[in-house]
PDB file of C-alpha atoms in Angstrom:
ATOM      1  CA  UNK A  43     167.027 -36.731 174.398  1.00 58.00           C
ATOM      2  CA  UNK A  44     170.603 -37.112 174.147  1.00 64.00           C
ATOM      3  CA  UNK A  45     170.695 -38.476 178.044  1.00 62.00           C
ATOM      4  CA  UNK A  46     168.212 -41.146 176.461  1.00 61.00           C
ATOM      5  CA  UNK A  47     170.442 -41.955 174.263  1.00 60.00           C
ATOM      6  CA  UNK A  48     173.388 -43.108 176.198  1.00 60.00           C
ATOM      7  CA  UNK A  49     171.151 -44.727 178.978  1.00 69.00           C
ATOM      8  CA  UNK A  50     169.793 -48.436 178.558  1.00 69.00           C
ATOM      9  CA  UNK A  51     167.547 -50.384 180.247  1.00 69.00           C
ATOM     10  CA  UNK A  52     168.781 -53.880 180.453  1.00 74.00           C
ATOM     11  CA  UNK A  53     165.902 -55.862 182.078  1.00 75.00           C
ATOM     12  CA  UNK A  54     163.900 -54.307 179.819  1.00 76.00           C
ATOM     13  CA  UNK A  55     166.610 -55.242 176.773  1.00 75.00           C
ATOM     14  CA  UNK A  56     166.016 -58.728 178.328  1.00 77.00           C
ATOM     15  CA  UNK A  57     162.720 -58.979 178.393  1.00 77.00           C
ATOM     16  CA  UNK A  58     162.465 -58.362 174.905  1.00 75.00           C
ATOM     17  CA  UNK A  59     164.601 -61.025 173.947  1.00 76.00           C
ATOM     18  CA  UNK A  60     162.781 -63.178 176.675  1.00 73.00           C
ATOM     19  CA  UNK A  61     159.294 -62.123 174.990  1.00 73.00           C
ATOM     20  CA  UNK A  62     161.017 -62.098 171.158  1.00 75.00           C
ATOM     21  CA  UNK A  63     159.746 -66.180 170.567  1.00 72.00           C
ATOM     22  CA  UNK A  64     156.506 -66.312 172.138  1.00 76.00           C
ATOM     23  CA  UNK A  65     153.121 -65.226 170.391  1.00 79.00           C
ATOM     24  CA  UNK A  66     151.059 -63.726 172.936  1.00 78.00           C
ATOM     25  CA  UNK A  67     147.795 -62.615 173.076  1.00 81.00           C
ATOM     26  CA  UNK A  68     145.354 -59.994 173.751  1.00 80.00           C
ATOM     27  CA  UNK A  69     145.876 -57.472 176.688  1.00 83.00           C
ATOM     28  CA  UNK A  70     149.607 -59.088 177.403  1.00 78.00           C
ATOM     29  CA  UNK A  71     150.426 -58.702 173.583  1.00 79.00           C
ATOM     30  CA  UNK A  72     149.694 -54.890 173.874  1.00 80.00           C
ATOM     31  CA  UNK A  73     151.169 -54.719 177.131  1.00 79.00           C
ATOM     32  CA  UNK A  74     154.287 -56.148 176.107  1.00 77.00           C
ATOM     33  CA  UNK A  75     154.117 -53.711 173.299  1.00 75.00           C
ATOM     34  CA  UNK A  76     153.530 -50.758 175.580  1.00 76.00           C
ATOM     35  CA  UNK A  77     156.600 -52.058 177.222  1.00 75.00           C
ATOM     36  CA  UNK A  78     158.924 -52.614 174.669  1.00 75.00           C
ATOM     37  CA  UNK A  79     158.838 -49.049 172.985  1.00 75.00           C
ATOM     38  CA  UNK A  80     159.686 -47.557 176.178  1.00 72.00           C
ATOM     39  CA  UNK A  81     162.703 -49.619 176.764  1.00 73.00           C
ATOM     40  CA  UNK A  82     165.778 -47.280 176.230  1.00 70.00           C
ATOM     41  CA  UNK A  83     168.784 -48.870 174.374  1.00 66.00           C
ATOM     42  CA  UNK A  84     167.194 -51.536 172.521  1.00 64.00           C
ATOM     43  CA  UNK A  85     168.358 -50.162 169.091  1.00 67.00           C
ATOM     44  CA  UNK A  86     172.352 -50.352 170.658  1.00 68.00           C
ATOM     45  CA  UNK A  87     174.732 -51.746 167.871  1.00 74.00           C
ATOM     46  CA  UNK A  88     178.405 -52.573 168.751  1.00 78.00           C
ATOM     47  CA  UNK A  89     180.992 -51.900 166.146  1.00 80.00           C
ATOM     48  CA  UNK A  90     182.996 -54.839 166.207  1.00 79.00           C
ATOM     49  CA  UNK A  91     185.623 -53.319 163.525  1.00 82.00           C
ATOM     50  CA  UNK A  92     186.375 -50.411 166.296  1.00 82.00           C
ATOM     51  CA  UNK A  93     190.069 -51.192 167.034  1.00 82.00           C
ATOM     52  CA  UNK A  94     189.336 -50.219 170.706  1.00 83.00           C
ATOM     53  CA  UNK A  95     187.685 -53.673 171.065  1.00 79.00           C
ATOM     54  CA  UNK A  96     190.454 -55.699 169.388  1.00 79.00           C
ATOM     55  CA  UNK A  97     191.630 -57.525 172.730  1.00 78.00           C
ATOM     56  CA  UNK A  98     187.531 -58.465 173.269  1.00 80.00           C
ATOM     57  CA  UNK A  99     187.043 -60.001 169.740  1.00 79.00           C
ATOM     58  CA  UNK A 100     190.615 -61.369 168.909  1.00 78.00           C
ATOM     59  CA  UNK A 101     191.147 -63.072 172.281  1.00 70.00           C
ATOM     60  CA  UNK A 102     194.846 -62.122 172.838  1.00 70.00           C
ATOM     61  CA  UNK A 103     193.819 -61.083 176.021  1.00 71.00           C
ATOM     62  CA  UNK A 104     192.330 -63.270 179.003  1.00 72.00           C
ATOM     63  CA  UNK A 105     191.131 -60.626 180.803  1.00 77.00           C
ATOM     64  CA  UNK A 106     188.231 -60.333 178.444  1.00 76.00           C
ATOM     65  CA  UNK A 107     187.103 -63.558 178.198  1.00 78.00           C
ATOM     66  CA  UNK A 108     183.342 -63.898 178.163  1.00 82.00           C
ATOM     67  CA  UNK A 109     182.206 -66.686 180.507  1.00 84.00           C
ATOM     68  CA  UNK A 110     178.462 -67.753 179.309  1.00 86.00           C
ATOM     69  CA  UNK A 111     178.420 -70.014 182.282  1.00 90.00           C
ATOM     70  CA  UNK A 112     178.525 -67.117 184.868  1.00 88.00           C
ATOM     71  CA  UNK A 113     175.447 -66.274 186.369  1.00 90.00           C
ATOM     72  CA  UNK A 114     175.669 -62.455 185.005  1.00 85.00           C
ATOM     73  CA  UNK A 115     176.092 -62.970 181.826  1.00 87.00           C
ATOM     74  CA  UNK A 116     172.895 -61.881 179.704  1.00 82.00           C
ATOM     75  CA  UNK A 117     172.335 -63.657 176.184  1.00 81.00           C
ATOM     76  CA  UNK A 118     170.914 -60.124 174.772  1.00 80.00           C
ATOM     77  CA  UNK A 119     171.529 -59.394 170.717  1.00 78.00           C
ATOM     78  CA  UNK A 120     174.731 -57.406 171.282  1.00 80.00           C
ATOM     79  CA  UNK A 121     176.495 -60.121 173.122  1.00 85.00           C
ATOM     80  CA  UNK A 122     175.496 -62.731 170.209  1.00 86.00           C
ATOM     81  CA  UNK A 123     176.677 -60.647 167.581  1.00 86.00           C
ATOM     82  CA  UNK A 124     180.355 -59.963 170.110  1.00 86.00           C
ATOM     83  CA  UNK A 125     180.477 -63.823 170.826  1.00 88.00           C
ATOM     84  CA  UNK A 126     179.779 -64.271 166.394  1.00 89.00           C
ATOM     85  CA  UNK A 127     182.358 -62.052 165.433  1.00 88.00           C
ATOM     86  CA  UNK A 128     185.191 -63.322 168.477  1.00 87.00           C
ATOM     87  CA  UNK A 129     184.753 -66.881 167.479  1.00 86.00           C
ATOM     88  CA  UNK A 130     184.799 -65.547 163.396  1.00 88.00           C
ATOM     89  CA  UNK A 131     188.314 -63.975 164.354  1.00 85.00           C
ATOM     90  CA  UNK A 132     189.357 -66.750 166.230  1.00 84.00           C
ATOM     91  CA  UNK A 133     188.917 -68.911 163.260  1.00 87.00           C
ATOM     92  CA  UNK A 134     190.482 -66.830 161.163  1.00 87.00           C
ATOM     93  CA  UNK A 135     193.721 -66.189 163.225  1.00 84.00           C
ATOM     94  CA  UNK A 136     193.782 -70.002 163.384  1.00 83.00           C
ATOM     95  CA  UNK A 137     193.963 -70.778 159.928  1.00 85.00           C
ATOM     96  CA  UNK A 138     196.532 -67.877 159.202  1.00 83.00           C
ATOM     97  CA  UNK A 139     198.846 -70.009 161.820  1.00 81.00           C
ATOM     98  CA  UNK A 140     198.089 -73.204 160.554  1.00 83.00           C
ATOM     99  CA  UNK A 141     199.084 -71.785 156.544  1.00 80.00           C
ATOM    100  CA  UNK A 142     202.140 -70.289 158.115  1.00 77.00           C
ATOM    101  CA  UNK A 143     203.252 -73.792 159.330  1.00 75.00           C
ATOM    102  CA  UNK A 144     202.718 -75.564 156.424  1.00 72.00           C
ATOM    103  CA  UNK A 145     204.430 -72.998 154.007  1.00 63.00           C
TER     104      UNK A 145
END
């Protein structure tokens, strides 16, 4: 169980999101269904206050920029809530340099 844990399954991750708008029915709604519970890492959560991750959210670093226009990058929940709380910090170290100016 604890190998379960740390795996994922990230075309499956996608194909939940893919699947997450559309009602389906019948046999492809349980199959789907069937599908979906199996998929390993779907309940993943990042911990955006983790200071390990500072350089990813704050952007003082270019070597982490995340490129949406690159053909490998996957619009799955996790990466929402990274891109949410990078452009949240963002705005926030903005205004802290534009109050510093004015003062």
């Amino acid at each position: 169980d604890v190998e379960k844990l740390k795996d994922f399954d990230m075309r499956g991750i996608e194909r939940i999101e893919k699947m997450k708008g559309k009602k389906l029915k019948g046999g492809r709604k349980k199959k789907e269904e069937r599908r979906s519970k199996d998929v390993a890492g779907k309940e993943f959560q990042i911990d955006s206050t983790d200071d390990r991750f500072s350089a990813v959210f704050d952007g003082s670093d270019d070597r982490f920029g995340i490129d949406k226009s690159n053909p490998s990058f996957k619009e799955t929940a996790a990466m929402k809530e990274v891109l949410a709380t990078q452009t949240q910090r963002r705005k926030k170290k903005k205004k802290k340099r534009t109050d510093d100016v004015t003062v």
